[in-house]
Coordinates of C-alpha atoms in Angstrom, one line a residue:
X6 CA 0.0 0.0 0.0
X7 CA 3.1 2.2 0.2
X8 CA 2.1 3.7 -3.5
X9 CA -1.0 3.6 -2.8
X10 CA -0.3 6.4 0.4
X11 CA 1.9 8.4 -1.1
X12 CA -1.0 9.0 -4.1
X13 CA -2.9 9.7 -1.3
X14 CA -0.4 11.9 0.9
X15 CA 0.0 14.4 -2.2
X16 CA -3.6 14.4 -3.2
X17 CA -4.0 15.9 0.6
X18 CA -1.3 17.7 0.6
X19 CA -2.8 19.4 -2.5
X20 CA -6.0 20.2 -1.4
X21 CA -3.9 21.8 1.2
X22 CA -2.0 24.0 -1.2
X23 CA -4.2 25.3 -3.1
X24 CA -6.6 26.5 0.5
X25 CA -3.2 28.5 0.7
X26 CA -3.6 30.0 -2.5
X27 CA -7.1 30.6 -3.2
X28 CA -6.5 32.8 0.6
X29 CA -4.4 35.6 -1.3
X30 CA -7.6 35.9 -4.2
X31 CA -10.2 36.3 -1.8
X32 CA -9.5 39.9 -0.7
X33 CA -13.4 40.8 -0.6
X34 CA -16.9 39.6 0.3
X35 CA -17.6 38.6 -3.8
X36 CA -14.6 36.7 -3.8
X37 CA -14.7 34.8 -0.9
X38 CA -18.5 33.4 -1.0
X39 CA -18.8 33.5 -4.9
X40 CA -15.6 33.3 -6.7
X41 CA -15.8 37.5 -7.6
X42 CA -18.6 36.4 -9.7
X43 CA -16.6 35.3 -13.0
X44 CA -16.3 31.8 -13.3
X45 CA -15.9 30.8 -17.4
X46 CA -18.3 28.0 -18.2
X47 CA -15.0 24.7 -17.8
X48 CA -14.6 25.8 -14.0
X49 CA -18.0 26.2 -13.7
X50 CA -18.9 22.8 -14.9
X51 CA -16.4 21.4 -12.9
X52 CA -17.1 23.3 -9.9
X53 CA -21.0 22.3 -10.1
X54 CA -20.5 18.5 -11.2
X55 CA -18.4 18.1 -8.1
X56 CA -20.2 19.8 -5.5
X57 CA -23.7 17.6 -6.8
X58 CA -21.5 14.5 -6.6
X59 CA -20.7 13.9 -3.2
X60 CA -20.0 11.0 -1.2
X61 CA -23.7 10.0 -1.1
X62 CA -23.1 9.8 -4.9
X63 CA -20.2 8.0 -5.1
X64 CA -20.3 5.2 -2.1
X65 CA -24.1 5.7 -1.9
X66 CA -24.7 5.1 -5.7
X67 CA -22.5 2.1 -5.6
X68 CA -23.7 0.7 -2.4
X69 CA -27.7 1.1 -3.9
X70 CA -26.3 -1.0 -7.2
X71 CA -25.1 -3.4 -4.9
X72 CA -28.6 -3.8 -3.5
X73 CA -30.6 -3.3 -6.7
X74 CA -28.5 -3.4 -9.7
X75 CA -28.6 -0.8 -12.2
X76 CA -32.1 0.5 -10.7
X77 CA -29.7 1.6 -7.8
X78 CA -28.4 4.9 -10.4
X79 CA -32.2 6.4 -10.1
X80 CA -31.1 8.0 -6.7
X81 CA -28.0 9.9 -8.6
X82 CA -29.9 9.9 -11.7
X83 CA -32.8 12.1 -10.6
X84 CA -29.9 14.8 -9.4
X85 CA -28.9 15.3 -12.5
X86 CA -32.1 15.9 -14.1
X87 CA -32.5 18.3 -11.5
X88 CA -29.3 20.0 -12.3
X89 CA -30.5 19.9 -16.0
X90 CA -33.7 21.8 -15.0
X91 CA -32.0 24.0 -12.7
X92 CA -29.4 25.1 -15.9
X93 CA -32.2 25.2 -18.3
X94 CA -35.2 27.0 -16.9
X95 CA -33.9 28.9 -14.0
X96 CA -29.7 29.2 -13.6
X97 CA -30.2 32.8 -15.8
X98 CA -32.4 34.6 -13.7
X99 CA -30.9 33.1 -10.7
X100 CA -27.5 34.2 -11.6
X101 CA -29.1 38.0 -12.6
X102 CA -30.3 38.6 -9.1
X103 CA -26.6 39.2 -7.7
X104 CA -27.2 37.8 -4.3
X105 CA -25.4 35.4 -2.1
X106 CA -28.2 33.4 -0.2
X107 CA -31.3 32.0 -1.0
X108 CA -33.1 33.7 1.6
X109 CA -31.8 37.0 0.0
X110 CA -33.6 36.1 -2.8
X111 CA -36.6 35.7 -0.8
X112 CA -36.7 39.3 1.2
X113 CA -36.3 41.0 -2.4
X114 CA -39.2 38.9 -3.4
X115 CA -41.6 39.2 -0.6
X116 CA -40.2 42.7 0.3
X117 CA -38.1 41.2 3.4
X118 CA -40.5 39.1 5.6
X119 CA -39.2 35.6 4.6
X120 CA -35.7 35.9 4.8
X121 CA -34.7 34.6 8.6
X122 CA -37.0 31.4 9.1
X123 CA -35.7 30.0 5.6
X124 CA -32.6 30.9 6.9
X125 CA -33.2 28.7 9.6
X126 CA -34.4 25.9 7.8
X127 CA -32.0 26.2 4.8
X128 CA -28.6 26.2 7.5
X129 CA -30.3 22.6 8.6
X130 CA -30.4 21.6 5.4
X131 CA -26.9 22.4 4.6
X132 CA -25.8 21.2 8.2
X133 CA -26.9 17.8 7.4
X134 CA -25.7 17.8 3.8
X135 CA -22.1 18.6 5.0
X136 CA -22.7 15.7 7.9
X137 CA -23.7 12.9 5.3
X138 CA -20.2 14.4 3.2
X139 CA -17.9 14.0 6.2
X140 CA -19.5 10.7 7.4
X141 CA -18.3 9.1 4.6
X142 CA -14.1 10.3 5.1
X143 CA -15.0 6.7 7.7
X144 CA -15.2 4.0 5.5
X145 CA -12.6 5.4 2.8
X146 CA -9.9 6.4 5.5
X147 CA -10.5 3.2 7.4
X148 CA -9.5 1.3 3.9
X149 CA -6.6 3.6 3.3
X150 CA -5.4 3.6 7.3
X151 CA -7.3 1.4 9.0
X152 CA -8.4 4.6 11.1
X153 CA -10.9 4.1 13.8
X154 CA -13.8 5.7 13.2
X155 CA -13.8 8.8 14.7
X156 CA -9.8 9.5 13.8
X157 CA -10.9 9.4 10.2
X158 CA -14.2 11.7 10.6
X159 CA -12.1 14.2 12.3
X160 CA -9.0 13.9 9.8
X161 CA -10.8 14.7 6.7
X162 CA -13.1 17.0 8.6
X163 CA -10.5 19.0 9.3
X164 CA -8.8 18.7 6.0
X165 CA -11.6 20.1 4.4
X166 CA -12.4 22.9 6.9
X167 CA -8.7 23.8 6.3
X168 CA -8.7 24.6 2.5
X169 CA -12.3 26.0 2.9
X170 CA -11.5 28.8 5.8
X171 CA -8.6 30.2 4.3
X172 CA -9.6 30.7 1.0
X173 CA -13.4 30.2 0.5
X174 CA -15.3 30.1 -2.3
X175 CA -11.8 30.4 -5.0
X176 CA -10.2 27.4 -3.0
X177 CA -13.6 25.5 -2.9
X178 CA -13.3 26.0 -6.9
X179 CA -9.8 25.3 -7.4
X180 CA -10.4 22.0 -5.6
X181 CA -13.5 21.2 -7.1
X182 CA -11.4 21.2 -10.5
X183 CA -8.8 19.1 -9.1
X184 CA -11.2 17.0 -7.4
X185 CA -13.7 16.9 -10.6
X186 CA -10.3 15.2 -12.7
X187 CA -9.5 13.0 -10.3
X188 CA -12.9 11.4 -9.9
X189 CA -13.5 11.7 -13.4
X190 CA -10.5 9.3 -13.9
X191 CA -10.7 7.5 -11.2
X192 CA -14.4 6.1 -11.4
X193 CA -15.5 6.3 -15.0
X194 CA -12.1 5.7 -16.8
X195 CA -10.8 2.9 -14.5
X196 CA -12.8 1.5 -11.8
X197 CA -16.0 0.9 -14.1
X198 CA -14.0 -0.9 -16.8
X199 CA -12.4 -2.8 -14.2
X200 CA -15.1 -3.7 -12.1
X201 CA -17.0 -4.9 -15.3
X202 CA -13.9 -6.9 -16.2
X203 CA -13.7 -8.8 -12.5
X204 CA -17.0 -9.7 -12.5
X205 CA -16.8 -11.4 -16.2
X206 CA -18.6 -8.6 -18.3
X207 CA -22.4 -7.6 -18.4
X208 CA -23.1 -11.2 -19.9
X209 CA -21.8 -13.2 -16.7
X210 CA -23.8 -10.5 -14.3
X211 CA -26.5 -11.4 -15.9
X212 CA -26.3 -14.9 -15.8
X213 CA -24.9 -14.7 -11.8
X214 CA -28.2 -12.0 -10.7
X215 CA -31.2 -12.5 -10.5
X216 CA -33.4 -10.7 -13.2
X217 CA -34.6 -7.7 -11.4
X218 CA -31.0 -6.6 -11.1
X219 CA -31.2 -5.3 -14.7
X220 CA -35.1 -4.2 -14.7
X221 CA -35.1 -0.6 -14.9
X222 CA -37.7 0.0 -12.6
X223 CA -36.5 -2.8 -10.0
X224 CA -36.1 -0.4 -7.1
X225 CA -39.2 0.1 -7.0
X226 CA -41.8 3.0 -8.8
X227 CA -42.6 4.7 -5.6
X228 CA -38.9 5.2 -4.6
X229 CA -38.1 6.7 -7.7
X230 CA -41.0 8.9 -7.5
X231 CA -39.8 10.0 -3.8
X232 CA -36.3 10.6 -5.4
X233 CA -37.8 12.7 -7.8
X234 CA -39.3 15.0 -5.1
X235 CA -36.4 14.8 -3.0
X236 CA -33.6 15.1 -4.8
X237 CA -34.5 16.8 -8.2
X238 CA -36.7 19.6 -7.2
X239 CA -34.0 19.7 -4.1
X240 CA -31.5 20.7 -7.0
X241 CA -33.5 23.4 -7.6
X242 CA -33.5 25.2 -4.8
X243 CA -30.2 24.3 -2.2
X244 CA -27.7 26.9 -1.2
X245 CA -25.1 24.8 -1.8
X246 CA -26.2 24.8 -5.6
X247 CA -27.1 28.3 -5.8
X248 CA -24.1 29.6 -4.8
X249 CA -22.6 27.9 -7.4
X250 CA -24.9 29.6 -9.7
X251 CA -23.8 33.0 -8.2
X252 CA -20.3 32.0 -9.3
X253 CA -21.0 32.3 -13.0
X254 CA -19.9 35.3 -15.1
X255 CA -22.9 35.4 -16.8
X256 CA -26.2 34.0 -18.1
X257 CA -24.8 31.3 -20.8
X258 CA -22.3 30.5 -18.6
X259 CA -24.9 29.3 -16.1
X260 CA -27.0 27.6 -18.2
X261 CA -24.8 25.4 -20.6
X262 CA -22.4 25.2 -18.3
X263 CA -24.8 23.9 -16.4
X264 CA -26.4 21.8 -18.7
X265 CA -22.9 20.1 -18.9
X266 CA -22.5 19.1 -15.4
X267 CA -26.2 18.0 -15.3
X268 CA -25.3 15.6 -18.3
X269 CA -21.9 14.3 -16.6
X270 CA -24.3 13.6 -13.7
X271 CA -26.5 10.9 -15.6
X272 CA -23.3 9.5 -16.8
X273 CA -21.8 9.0 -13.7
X274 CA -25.2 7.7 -11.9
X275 CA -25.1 4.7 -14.4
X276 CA -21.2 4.0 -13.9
X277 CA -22.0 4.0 -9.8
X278 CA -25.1 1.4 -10.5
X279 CA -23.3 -0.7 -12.6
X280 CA -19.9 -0.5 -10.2
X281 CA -22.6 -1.8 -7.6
X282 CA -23.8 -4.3 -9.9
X283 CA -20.3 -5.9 -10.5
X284 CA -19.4 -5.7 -7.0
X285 CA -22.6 -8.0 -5.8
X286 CA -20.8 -10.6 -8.6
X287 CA -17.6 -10.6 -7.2
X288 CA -18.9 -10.2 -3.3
X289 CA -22.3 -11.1 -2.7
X290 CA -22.2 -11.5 1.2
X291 CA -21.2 -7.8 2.0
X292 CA -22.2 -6.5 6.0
X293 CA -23.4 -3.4 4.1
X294 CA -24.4 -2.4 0.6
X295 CA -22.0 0.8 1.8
X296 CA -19.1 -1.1 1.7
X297 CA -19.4 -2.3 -2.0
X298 CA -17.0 0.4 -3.1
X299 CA -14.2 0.1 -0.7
X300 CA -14.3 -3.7 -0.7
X301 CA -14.2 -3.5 -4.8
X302 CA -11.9 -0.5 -4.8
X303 CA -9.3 -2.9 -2.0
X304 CA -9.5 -6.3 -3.3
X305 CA -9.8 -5.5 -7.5
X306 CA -7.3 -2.6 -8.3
X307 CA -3.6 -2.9 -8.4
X308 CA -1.4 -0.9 -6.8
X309 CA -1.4 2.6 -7.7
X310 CA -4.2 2.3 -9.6
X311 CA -5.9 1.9 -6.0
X312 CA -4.7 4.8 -4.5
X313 CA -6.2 7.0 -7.4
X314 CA -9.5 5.7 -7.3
X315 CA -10.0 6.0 -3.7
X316 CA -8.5 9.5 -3.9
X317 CA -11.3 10.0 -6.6
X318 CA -13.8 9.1 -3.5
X319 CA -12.4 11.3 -1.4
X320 CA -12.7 14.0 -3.8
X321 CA -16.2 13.3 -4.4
X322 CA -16.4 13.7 -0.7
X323 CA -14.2 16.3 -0.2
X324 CA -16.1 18.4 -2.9
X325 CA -19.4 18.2 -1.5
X326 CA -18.3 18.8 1.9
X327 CA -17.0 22.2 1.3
X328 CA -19.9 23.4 -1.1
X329 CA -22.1 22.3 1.8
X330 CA -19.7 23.7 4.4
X331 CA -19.5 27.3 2.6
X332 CA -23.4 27.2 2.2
X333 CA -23.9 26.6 5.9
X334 CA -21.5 29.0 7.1
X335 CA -22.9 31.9 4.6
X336 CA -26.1 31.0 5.6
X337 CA -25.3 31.4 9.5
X338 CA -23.7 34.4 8.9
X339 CA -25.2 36.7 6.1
X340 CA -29.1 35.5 7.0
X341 CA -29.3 34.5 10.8
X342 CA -26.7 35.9 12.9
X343 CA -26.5 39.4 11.2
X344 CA -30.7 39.1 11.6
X345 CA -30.3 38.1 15.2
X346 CA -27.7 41.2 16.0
X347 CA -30.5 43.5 14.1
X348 CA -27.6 44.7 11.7
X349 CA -28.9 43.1 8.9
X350 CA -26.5 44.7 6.1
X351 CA -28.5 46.1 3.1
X352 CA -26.6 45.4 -0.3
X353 CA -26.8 48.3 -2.6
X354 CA -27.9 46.8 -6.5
X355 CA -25.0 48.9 -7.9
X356 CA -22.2 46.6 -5.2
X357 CA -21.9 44.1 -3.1
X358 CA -20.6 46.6 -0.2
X359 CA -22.9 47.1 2.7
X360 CA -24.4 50.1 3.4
X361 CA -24.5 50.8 7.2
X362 CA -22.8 51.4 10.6
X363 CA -20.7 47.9 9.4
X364 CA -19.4 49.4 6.4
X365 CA -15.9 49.9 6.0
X366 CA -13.7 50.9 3.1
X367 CA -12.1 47.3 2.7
X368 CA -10.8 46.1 -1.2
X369 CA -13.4 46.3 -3.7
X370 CA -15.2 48.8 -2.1
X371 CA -15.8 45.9 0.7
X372 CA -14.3 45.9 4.3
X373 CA -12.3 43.4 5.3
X374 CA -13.9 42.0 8.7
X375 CA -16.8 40.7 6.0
X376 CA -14.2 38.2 4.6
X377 CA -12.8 37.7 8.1
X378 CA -16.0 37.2 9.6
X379 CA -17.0 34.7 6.9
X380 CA -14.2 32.7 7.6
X381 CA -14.5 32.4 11.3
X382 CA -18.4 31.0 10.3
X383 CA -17.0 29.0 8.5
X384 CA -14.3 27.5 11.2
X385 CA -17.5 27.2 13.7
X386 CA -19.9 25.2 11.4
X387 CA -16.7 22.9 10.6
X388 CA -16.4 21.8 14.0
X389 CA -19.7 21.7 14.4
X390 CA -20.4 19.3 11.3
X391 CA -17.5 17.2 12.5
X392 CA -18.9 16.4 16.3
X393 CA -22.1 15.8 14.3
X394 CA -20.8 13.7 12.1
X395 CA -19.3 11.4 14.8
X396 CA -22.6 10.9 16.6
X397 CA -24.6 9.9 13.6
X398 CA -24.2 6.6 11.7
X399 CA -25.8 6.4 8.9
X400 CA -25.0 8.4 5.6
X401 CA -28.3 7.5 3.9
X402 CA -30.4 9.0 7.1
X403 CA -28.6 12.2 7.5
X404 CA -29.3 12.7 3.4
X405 CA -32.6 12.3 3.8
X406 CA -33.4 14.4 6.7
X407 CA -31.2 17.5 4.7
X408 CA -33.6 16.8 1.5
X409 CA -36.7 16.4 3.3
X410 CA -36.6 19.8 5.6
X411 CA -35.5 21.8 2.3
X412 CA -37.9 21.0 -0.4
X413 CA -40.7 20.3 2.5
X414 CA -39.8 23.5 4.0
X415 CA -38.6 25.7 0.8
X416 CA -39.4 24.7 -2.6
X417 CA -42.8 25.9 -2.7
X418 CA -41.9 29.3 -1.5
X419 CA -39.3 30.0 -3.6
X420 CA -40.7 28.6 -7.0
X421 CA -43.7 30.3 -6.0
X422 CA -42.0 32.7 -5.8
X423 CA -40.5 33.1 -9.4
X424 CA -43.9 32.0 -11.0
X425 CA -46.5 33.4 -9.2
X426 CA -46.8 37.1 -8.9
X427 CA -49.8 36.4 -6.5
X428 CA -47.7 34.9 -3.8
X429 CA -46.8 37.1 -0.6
X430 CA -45.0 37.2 2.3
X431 CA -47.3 36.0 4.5
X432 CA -47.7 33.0 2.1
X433 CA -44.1 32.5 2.0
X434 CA -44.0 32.3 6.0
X435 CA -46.8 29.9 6.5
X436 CA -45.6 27.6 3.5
X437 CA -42.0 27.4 5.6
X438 CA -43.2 26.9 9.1
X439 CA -46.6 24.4 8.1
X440 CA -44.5 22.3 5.3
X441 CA -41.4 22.7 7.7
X442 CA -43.3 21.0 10.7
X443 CA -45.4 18.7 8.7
X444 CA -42.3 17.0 7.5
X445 CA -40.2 17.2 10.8
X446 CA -43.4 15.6 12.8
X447 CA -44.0 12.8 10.1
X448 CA -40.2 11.9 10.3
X449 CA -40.2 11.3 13.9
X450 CA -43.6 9.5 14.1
X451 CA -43.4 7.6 10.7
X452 CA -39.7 7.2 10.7
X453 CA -36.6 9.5 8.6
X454 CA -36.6 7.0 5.3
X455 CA -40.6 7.0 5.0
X456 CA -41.9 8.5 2.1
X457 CA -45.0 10.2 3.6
X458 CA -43.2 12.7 5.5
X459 CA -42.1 14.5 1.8
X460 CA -45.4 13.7 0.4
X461 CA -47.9 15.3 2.9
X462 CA -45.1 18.4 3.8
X463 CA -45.4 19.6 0.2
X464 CA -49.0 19.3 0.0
X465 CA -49.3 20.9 3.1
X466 CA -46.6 23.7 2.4
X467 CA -49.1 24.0 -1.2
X468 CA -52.3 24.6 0.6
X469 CA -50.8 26.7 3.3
X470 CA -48.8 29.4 0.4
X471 CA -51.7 29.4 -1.4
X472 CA -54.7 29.9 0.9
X473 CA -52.4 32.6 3.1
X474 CA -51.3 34.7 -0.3
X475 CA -55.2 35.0 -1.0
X476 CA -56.1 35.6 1.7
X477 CA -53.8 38.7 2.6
X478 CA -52.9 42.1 0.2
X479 CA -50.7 41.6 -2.8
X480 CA -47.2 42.4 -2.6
X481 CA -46.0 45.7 -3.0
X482 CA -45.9 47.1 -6.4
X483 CA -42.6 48.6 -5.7
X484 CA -41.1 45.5 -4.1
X485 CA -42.2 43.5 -7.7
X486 CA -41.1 46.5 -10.1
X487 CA -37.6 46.2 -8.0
X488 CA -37.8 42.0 -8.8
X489 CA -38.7 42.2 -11.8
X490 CA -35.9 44.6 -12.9
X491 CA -33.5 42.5 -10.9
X492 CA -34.3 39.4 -12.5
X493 CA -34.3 40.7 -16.1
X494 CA -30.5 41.9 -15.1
X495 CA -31.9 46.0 -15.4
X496 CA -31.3 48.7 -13.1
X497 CA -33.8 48.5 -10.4
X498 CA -36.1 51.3 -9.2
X499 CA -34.0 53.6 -7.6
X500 CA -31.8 53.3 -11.2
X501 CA -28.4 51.2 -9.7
X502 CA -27.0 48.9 -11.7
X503 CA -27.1 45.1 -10.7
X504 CA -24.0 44.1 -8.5
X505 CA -21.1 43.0 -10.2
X506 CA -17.8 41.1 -9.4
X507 CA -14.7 43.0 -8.0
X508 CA -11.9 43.0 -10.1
X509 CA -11.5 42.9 -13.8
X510 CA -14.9 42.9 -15.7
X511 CA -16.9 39.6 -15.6
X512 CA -17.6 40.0 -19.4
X513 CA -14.0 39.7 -19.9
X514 CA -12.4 38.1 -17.5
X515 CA -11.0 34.3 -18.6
X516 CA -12.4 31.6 -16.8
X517 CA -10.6 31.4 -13.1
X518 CA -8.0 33.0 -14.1

């Protein structure tokens, strides 16, 4: 395993360096939560392929092909058509609206009544997303090390809250490229060829599986259904994914570059099934469906080879984790804590510096406490997500419980939202707290992997937006004109331009430079 190490040693080391590097770009608010703004549409494909293809992905996918063939790639699958959807119908506007959370977008919407309960519910959702990430640095440091448990939680925790507090959003990308390369390589180029080999090619899996291995439908219609809710309307409306979208230069940027990642997504969903698939072949008396890939990735490569592929999970880990981690932390800072203090910090439309008793004369026009505050929010959710991460057990759990409290708590509000002009404020707040609870008491009476909990806490978030926004006064004509005019990318109505990047122009301005 010596080889096998030292891949891995300088793949960490690495991540390390470029955490050091991506510190001395982030010299402003812009840059450290989204990049400046400019990202040219190969780093952001990259960036948003990895940061959708986490852990849950990667060990998860393969560990549900284990169990149910290639059914097991709906889970992955259904995020990418989500992604797609996300790129094609709303990444544009999205990116227009020059915010950095998704309860931002919500106060200019609803003309500021939304903004610190979604906040709430949107940190849980990214809390949990960054637990199910780090969770998974277990099983693929205890095949590298033989760690114990919580050594190998607290290791990769901390790797990854290393890189992401010192440079933010630029490191986050600048590892995301690395890491979207490596797993690229590592999975589709050599472990699925591989895999397919040991088990004696798609002809002797069929003959050694039963039939509904290879049915498409064979994890069953109502699971796939549930995914659908969970996970691809999920895409549509996560931090973590947003603030991706914030990160593009511009409105084709977001949306084929987008498109891209959502395509490299069904790709890889098939390649983690049929990895799965393969693995039940050569193994078929597995403890866990969650140890299909480390047992495959242990017992089938050679040297070398080995250490690449499992440093292509860790990067599918590693990637999510900080996307999740950054969302959290933004979310803590910019829409609960700053609410909490009552110095909420009103952005101007014509740049991202705050206007207010905070507002210093830091670079870009930004001071610098905003950067330094960001990345001590980000140090404290780290930790956090790491103790979290070592009292919870299962990866699959944790997943579910982050899905279920965002689109059960968020999606209708915020689609609402951008399609119905009727929807208000008051709507917004009842669809949060009445989808919110509906899921959060089905979960604990029902259990966290039932399917009614999603179910009923959309229907009820539905009933609740709707009957509340008829039944109070329309939003304020000024508060739409201002949307509207922000979502078309015009000067709002006091005649500002939309915020733009710091730094050289984001027309201009090659791709991450």
């Amino acid at each position: 395993m010596a080889v096998d190490y030292a891949v891995i040693v300088l793949y960490l080391a690495g991540m390390l360096a470029m955490g050091w590097w991506g510190m001395r770009r982030a010299t402003s608010k812009s840059d450290f939560l989204v990049a400046g703004r400019r990202l040219g549409p190969a780093m952001y494909s990259g960036t948003m392929a990895a940061i959708v293809l986490g852990g849950a992905s990667t060990i998860g996918g393969v560990g549900l092909g284990y169990r149910y063939g290639l059914s097991g790639a709906w889970m992955v699958f259904t995020i990418g058509l989500g992604l797609l959807a996300l790129s094609v119908f709303f990444s544009a506007r999205i990116a227009r609206l020059k915010v950095y959370t998704v309860s931002e977008m919500l106060d200019l919407r609803y003309g500021g009544s939304a903004g610190l309960i979604s906040g709430v519910v949107m940190w849980a959702y990214t809390l949990m997303l960054a637990v199910t990430s780090t969770l998974a640095y277990a099983t693929i440091f205890d095949v590298l090390f033989g760690l114990d448990r919580a050594l190998a939680i607290i290791l990769g925790g901390a790797i990854v809250v290393a890189y992401s507090t010192l440079g933010g959003m630029w490191s986050i990308t600048l590892t995301d490229m690395v890491q979207f390369v490596v797993k690229t390589i590592g999975v589709l180029l050599l472990l699925l060829p591989i895999a397919v080999i040991k088990a004696g090619g798609f002809a002797e899996m069929k003959a050694q599986l039963p039939d509904d291995y290879f049915a498409p439908l064979g994890i069953g219609g109502q699971t796939v259904f549930t995914y659908v809710l969970i996970y691809s309307f999920g895409m549509l409306i996560g931090q973590d994914i947003w603030q991706r979208v914030f990160t593009a230069r511009g409105d084709r940027v977001a949306r084929l570059g987008g498109t891209a990642a959502g395509t490299y997504c069904l790709v890889y969903a098939l390649a983690g099934a049929v990895i799965g698939t393969a693995a039940k072949v050569l193994y078929p008396h597995l403890g866990s469906p969650d140890d299909a890939f480390a047992t495959i990735v242990k017992d089938a490569l050679p040297v070398g080879v080995r250490g690449l592929v499992l440093a292509a999970a860790l990067s599918a880990v590693m990637s999510t984790s900080s996307g999740a981690l950054i969302a959290c932390a933004t979310v803590a800072n910019n829409d609960i804590w700053a609410r909490i203090r009552g110095v909420v910090r009103r952005q101007s439309p014509a740049t991202d510096a705050p206007h207010g008793p905070d507002a210093g004369h830091g670079g870009a026009g930004e001071p610098r406490d905003e950067v330094r505050g960001n990345r001590v929010f980000i140090l404290l959710m780290g930790l956090a997500v790491i103790v979290i991460a070592l009292v919870l057990n299962n990866v699959v759990e944790a997943l579910t419980v982050a899905y279920n409290l965002l689109v059960g708590g968020l999606l209708v509000p915020i689609l609402g939202g951008l399609l119905w002009k009727r929807g208000t404020g008051a709507g917004a707040l009842a669809s949060v707290a009445v989808g919110g609870l509906t899921v959060v008491g089905l979960m604990l009476s029902l259990g966290v992997l039932a399917n009614e909990p999603i179910y009923y806490g959309l229907l009820a978030s539905l009933v609740a937006y709707v009957a509340v926004s008829l039944a109070t006064r329309p939003t304020d004509a000024a508060v739409l004109d201002a949307w509207r005019a922000r979502l078309a990318g015009r000067p709002d109505a006091a005649g500002a331009e939309p915020a733009v990047a710091s730094g050289p122009s984001a027309t201009t301005s090659p791709a991450g430079h």
